[in-house]
Short mmCIF file of C-alpha atoms and ligand atoms in Angstrom, two decimals:
data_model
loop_
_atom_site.label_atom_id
_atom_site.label_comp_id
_atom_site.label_asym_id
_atom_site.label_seq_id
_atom_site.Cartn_x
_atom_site.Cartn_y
_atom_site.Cartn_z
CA UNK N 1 0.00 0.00 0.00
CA UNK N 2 2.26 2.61 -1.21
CA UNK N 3 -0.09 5.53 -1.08
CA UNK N 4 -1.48 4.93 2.35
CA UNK N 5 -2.96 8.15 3.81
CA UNK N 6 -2.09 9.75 0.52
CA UNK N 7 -4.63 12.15 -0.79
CA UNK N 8 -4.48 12.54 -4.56
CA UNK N 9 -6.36 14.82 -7.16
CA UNK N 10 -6.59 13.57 -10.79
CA UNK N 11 -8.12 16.25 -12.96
CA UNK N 12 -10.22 14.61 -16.03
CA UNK N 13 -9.67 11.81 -14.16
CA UNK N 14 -13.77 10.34 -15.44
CA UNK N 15 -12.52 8.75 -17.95
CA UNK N 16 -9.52 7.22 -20.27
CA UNK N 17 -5.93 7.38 -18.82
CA UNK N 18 -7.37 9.27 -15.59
CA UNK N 19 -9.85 7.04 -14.30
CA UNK N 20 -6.74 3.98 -14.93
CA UNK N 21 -4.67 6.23 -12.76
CA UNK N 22 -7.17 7.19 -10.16
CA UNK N 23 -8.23 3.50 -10.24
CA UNK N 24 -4.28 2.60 -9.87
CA UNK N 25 -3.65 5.10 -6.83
CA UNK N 26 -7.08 3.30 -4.84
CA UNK N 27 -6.10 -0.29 -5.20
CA UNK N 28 -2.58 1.17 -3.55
CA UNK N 29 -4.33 2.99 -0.63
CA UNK N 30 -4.85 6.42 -1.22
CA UNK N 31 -8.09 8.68 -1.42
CA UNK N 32 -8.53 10.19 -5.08
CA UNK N 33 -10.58 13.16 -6.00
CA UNK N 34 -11.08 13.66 -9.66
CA UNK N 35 -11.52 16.93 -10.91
CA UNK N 36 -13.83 17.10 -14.32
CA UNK N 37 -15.89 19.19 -16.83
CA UNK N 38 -18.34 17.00 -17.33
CA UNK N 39 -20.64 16.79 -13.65
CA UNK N 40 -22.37 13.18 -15.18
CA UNK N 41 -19.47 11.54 -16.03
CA UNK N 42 -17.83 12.60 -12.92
CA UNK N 43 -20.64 11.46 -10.60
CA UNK N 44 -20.62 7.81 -12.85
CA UNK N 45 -17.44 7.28 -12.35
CA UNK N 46 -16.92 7.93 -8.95
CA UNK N 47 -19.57 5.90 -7.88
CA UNK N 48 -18.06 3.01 -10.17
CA UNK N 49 -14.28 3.59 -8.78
CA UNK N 50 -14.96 4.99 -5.25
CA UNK N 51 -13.05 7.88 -6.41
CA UNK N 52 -14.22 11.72 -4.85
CA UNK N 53 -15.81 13.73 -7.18
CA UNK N 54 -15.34 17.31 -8.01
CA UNK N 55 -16.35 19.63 -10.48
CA UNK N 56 -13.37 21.77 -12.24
CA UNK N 57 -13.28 23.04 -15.08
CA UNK N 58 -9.24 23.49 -15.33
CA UNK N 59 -9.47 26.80 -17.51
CA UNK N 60 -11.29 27.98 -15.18
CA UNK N 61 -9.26 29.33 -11.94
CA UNK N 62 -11.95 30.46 -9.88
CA UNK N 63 -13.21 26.94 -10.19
CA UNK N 64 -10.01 25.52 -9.99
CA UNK N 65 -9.76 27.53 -6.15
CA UNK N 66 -13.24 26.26 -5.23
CA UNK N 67 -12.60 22.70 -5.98
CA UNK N 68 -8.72 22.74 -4.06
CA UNK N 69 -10.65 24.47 -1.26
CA UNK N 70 -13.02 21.95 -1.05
CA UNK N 71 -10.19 18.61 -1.05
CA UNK N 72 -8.03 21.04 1.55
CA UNK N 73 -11.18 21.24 3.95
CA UNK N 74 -12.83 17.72 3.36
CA UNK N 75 -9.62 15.86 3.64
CA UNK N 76 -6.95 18.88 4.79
CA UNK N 77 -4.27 18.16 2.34
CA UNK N 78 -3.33 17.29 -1.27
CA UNK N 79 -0.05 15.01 -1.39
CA UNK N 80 -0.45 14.08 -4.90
CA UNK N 81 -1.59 15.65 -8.30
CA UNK N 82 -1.71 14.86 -12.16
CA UNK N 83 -2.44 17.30 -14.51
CA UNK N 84 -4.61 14.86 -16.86
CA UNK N 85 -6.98 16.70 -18.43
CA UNK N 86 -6.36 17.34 -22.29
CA UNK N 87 -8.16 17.91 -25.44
CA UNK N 88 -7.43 18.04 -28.71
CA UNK N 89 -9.18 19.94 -32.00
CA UNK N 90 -6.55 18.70 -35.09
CA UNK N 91 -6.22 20.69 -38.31
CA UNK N 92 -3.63 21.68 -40.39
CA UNK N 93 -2.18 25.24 -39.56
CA UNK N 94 -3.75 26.62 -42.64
CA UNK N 95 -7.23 25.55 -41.62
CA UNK N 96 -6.89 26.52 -37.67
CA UNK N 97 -8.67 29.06 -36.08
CA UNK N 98 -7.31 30.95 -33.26
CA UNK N 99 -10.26 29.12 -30.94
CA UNK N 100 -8.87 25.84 -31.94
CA UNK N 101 -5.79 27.37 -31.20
CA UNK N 102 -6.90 28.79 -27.86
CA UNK N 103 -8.60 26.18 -26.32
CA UNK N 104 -6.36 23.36 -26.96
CA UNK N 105 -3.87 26.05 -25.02
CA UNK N 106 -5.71 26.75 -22.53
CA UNK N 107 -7.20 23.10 -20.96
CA UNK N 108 -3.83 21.42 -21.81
CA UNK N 109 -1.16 23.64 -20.82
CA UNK N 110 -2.85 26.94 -18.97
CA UNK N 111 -5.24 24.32 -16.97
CA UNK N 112 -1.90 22.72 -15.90
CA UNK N 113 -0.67 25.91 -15.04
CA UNK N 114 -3.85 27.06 -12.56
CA UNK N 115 -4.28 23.78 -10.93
CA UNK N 116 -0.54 23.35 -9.98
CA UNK N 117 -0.53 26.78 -9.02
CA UNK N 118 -3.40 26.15 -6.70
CA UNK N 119 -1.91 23.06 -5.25
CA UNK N 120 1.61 23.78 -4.73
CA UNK N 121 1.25 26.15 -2.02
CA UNK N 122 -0.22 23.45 0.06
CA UNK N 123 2.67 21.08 -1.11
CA UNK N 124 5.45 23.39 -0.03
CA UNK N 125 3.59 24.05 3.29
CA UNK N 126 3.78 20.30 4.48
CA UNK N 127 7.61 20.04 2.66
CA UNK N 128 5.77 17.00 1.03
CA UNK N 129 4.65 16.29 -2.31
CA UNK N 130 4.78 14.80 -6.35
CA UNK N 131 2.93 15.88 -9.33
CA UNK N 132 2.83 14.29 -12.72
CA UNK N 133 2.10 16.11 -15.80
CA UNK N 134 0.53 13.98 -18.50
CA UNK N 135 2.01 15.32 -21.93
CA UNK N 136 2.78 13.62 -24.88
CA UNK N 137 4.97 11.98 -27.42
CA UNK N 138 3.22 14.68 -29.97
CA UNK N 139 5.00 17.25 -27.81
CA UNK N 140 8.73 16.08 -28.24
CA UNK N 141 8.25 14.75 -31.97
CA UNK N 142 5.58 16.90 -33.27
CA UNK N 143 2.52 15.64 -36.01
CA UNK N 144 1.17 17.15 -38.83
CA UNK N 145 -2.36 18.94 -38.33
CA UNK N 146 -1.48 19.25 -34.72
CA UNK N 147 0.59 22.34 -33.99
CA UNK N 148 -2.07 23.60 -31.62
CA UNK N 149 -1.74 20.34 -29.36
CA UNK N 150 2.33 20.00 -29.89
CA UNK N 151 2.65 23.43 -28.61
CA UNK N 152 0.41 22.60 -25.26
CA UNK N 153 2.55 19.34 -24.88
CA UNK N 154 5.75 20.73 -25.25
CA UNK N 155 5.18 23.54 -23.13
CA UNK N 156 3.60 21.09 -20.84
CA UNK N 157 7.30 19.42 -20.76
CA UNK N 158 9.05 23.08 -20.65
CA UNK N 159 6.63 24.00 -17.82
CA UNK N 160 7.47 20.30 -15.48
CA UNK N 161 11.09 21.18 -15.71
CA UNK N 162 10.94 24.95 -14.93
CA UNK N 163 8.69 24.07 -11.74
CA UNK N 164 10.05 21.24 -11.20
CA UNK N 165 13.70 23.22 -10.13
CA UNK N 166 11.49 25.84 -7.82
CA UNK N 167 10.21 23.16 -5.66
CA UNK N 168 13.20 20.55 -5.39
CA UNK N 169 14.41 22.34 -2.46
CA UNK N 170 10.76 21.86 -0.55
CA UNK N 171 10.58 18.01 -1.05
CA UNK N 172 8.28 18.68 -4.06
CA UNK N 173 8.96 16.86 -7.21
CA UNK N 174 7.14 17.71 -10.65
CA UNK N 175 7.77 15.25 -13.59
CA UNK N 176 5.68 13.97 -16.89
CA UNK N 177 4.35 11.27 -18.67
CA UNK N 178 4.95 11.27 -22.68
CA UNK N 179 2.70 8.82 -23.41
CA UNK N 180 2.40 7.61 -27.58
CA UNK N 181 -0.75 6.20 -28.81
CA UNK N 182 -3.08 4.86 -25.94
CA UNK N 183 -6.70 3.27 -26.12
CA UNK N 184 -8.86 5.88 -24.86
CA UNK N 185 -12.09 7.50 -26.40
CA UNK N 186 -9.51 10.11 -27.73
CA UNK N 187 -8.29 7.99 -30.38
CA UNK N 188 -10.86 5.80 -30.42
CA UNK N 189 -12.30 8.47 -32.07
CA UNK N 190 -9.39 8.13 -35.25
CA UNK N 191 -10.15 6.47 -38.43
CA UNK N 192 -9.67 2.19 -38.90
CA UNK N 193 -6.85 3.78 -41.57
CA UNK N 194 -5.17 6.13 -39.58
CA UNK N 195 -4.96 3.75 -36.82
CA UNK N 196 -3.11 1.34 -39.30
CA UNK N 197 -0.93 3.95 -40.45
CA UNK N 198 0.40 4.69 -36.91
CA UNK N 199 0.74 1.08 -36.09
CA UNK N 200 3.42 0.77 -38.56
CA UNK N 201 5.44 3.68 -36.99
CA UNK N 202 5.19 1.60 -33.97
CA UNK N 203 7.89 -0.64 -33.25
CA UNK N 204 5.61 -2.38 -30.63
CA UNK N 205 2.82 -2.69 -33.64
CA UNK N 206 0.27 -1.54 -30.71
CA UNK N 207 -1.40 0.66 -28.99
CA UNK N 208 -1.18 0.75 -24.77
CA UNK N 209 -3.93 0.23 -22.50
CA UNK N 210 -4.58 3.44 -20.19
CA UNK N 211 -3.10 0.76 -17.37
CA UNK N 212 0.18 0.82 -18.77
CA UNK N 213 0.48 4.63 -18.56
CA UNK N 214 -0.96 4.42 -15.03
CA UNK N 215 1.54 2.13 -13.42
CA UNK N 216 4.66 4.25 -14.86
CA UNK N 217 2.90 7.81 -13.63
CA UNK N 218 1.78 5.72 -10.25
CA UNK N 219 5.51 4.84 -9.98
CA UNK N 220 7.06 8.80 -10.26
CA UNK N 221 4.12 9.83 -7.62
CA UNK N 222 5.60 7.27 -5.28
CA UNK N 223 8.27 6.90 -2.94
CA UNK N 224 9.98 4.60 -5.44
CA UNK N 225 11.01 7.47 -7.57
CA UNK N 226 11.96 9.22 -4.19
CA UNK N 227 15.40 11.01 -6.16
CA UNK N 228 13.81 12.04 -9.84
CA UNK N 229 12.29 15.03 -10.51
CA UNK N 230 12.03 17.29 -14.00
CA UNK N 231 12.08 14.05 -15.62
CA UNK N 232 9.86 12.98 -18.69
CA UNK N 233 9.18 9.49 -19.00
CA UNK N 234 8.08 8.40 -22.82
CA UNK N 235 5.26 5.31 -22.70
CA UNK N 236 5.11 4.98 -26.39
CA UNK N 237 6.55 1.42 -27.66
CA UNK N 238 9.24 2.97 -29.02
CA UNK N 239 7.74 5.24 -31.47
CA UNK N 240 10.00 8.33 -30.39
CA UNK N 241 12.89 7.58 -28.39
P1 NAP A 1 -10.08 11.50 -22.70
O1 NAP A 1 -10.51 10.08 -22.72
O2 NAP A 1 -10.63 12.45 -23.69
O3 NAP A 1 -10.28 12.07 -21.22
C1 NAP A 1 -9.97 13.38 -20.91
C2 NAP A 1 -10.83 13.82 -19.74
O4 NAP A 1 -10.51 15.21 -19.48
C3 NAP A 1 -12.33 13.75 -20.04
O5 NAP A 1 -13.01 13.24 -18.93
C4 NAP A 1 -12.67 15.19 -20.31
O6 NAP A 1 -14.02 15.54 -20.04
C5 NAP A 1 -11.75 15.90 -19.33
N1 NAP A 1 -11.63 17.32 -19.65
C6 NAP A 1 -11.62 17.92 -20.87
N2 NAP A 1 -11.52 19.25 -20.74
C7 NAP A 1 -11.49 19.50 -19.40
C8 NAP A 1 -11.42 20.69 -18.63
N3 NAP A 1 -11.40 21.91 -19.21
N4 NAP A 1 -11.40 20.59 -17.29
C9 NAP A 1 -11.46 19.38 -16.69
N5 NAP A 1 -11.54 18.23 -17.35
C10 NAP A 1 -11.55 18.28 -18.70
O7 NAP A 1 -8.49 11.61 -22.87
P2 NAP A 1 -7.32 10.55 -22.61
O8 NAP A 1 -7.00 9.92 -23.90
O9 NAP A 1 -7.58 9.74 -21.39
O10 NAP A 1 -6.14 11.58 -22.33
C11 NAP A 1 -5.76 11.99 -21.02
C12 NAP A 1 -4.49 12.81 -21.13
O11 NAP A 1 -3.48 12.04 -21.78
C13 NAP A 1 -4.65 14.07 -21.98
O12 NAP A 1 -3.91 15.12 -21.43
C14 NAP A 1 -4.11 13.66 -23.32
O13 NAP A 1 -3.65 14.77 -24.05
C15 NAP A 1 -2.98 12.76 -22.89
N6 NAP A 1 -2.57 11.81 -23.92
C16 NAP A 1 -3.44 10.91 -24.45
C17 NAP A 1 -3.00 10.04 -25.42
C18 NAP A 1 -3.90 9.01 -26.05
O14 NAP A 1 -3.44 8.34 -27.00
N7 NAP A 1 -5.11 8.82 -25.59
C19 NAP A 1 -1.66 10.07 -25.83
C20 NAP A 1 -0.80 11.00 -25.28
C21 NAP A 1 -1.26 11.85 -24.30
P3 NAP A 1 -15.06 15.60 -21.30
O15 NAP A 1 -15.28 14.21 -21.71
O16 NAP A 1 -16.28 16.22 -20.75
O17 NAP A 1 -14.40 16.43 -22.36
#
C-alpha cells in the first residue's frame, strides 16, 4: 500500500488514462478526488471507482480555487496531483482558427498551469509532495495537423522542468508522462486507416492500455522514484525515443 494516507487529485480523471490512474492510486491505498468538466461523467465514475468527485473546469481558476478548497477542507491536504486533463481539436495550420488554437492552449497547458498553481502552495507548506504532468509523445516529436496540441505538450514538458527546479528544495517533485498512442475514447475516435498507419510507426505494432500509462505515472508519484524530478518518461513502444 504505497499511497497509504495519501490524498491525490486527478483532474479529467472520469474517464480514459485518468480514471486507470485514479483507479491505480485506490487499489494502492490512497483517497482520489477527480476533478472534471463533465458533472455526469464525474458522478458515474466515482460511484463506479470509489473515487471523490469534483467539479473543475481546469481553464477555469476560480473553479479551480473552489474545488482545491473543497479537497483542503474535506480531507486537509493534497499530497499528490496529475495534470490529466487534455483535449485536442486537429487541423492543419492553414485551416486553424485561433479558438482551436486557444482552447487546446488553454485546458492542456494553462489548466496545468492554474491547478498546480493552486496546489503547490499546500505542497510546499507540508515540505511534502509529487505531481505528474501527463504530456505527450506529440510534444517532443511533433505531427502534422497538430501544432495547436504539440505546442500545449511541449510547453507542458518546458513547464514540469521549470517548476520542477522551484520546488526541489521543498521536497516537491514535478515530472511527466509522454505517453504515444493509448486506447482511450480520444483515439478511439481516429479512423480504422489512420490507426493502421500509426501502427506501422510503432515498433511495438500496438497501442497501450490506459493501465500501462498508469503504473509508470503511479511509480514517479511514489516513494519509489523518491530522487527524480524534471524528468519525462516516454510510454510509447518505441515510437519516439
Ligand atoms: P479523454 O478520454 O478524452 O479524457 C480526458 C478527460 O478530461 C475527459 O473526462 C474530459 O471531459 C476531461 N476534460 C476535458 N476538458 C477539461 C477541462 N477543461 N477541465 C477538466 N476536465 C476536462 O483523454 P485521454 O485519452 O484519457 O487523455 C488523457 C491525457 O493524456 C490528456 O492530457 C491527453 O492529451 C494525454 N494523452 C493521451 C493520449 C492518447 O493516446 N489517448 C496520448 C498521449 C497523451 P469531457 O469528456 O467532458 O471532455
Amino acid at each position: 500500500m504505497r499511497f497509504k494516507d495519501k490524498i491525490a487529485l486527478v483532474t479529467g480523471g472520469s474517464r480514459g488514462i485518468g480514471k486507470a490512474i485514479a483507479q491505480r492510486l485506490i487499489s494502492e491505498g490512497a483517497v482520489v478526488w477527480i476533478g472534471d468538466i463533465n458533472e455526469e461523467m464525474l458522478q458515474a465514475t466515482s460511484k463506479e471507482i470509489g473515487t471523490k468527485p469534483v467539479l473543475m473546469n481546469v481553464t477555469d481558476e476560480a473553479q479551480v480555487k473552489e474545488a482545491v478548497d473543497k479537497i483542503l477542507s474535506e480531507d486537509g491536504k493534497i499530497d499528490l496531483l496529475v495534470n490529466n486533463a487534455g483535449i485536442t481539436k486537429d487541423k492543419l495550420l492553414m485551416r486553424m482558427k485561433k479558438e482551436d488554437w486557444d482552447a487546446v492552449i488553454n485546458v492542456n497547458l494553462t489548466g496545468a498551469f492554474l491547478v498546480t498553481k493552486a496546489v503547490i502552495p499546500h505542497m510546499i507548506r507540508k515540505r511534502q509532495g509529487a505531481i505528474v504532468n501527463i504530456a505527450s509523445v506529440i510534444g517532443e516529436m511533433g505531427n502534422a495537423g497538430q501544432a495547436n496540441y504539440a505546442a500545449s505538450k511541449g510547453g507542458l514538458i518546458a513547464f514540469t522542468k521549470a517548476v520542477a527546479k522551484e520546488v526541489a528544495g521543498r521536497n516537491v517533485r514535478v515530472n511527466a508522462v509522454a505517453p504515444g498512442f493509448i486506447l482511450t475514447p480520444m483515439t478511439e475516435a481516429l479512423p480504422e486507416k489512420v490507426k493502421e498507419e500509426y501502427f506501422k510507426l510503432i515498433p511495438m505494432k500496438r497501442f497501450a492500455k490506459p493501465e500501462e500509462v498508469a503504473s509508470v505515472v503511479v511509480f514517479l508519484l511514489s516513494e519509489d522514484a523518491s530522487y527524480i524530478t524534471g524528468e519525462v518518461i516516454r510510454v510509447n513502444g518505441g515510437l519516439y525515443t
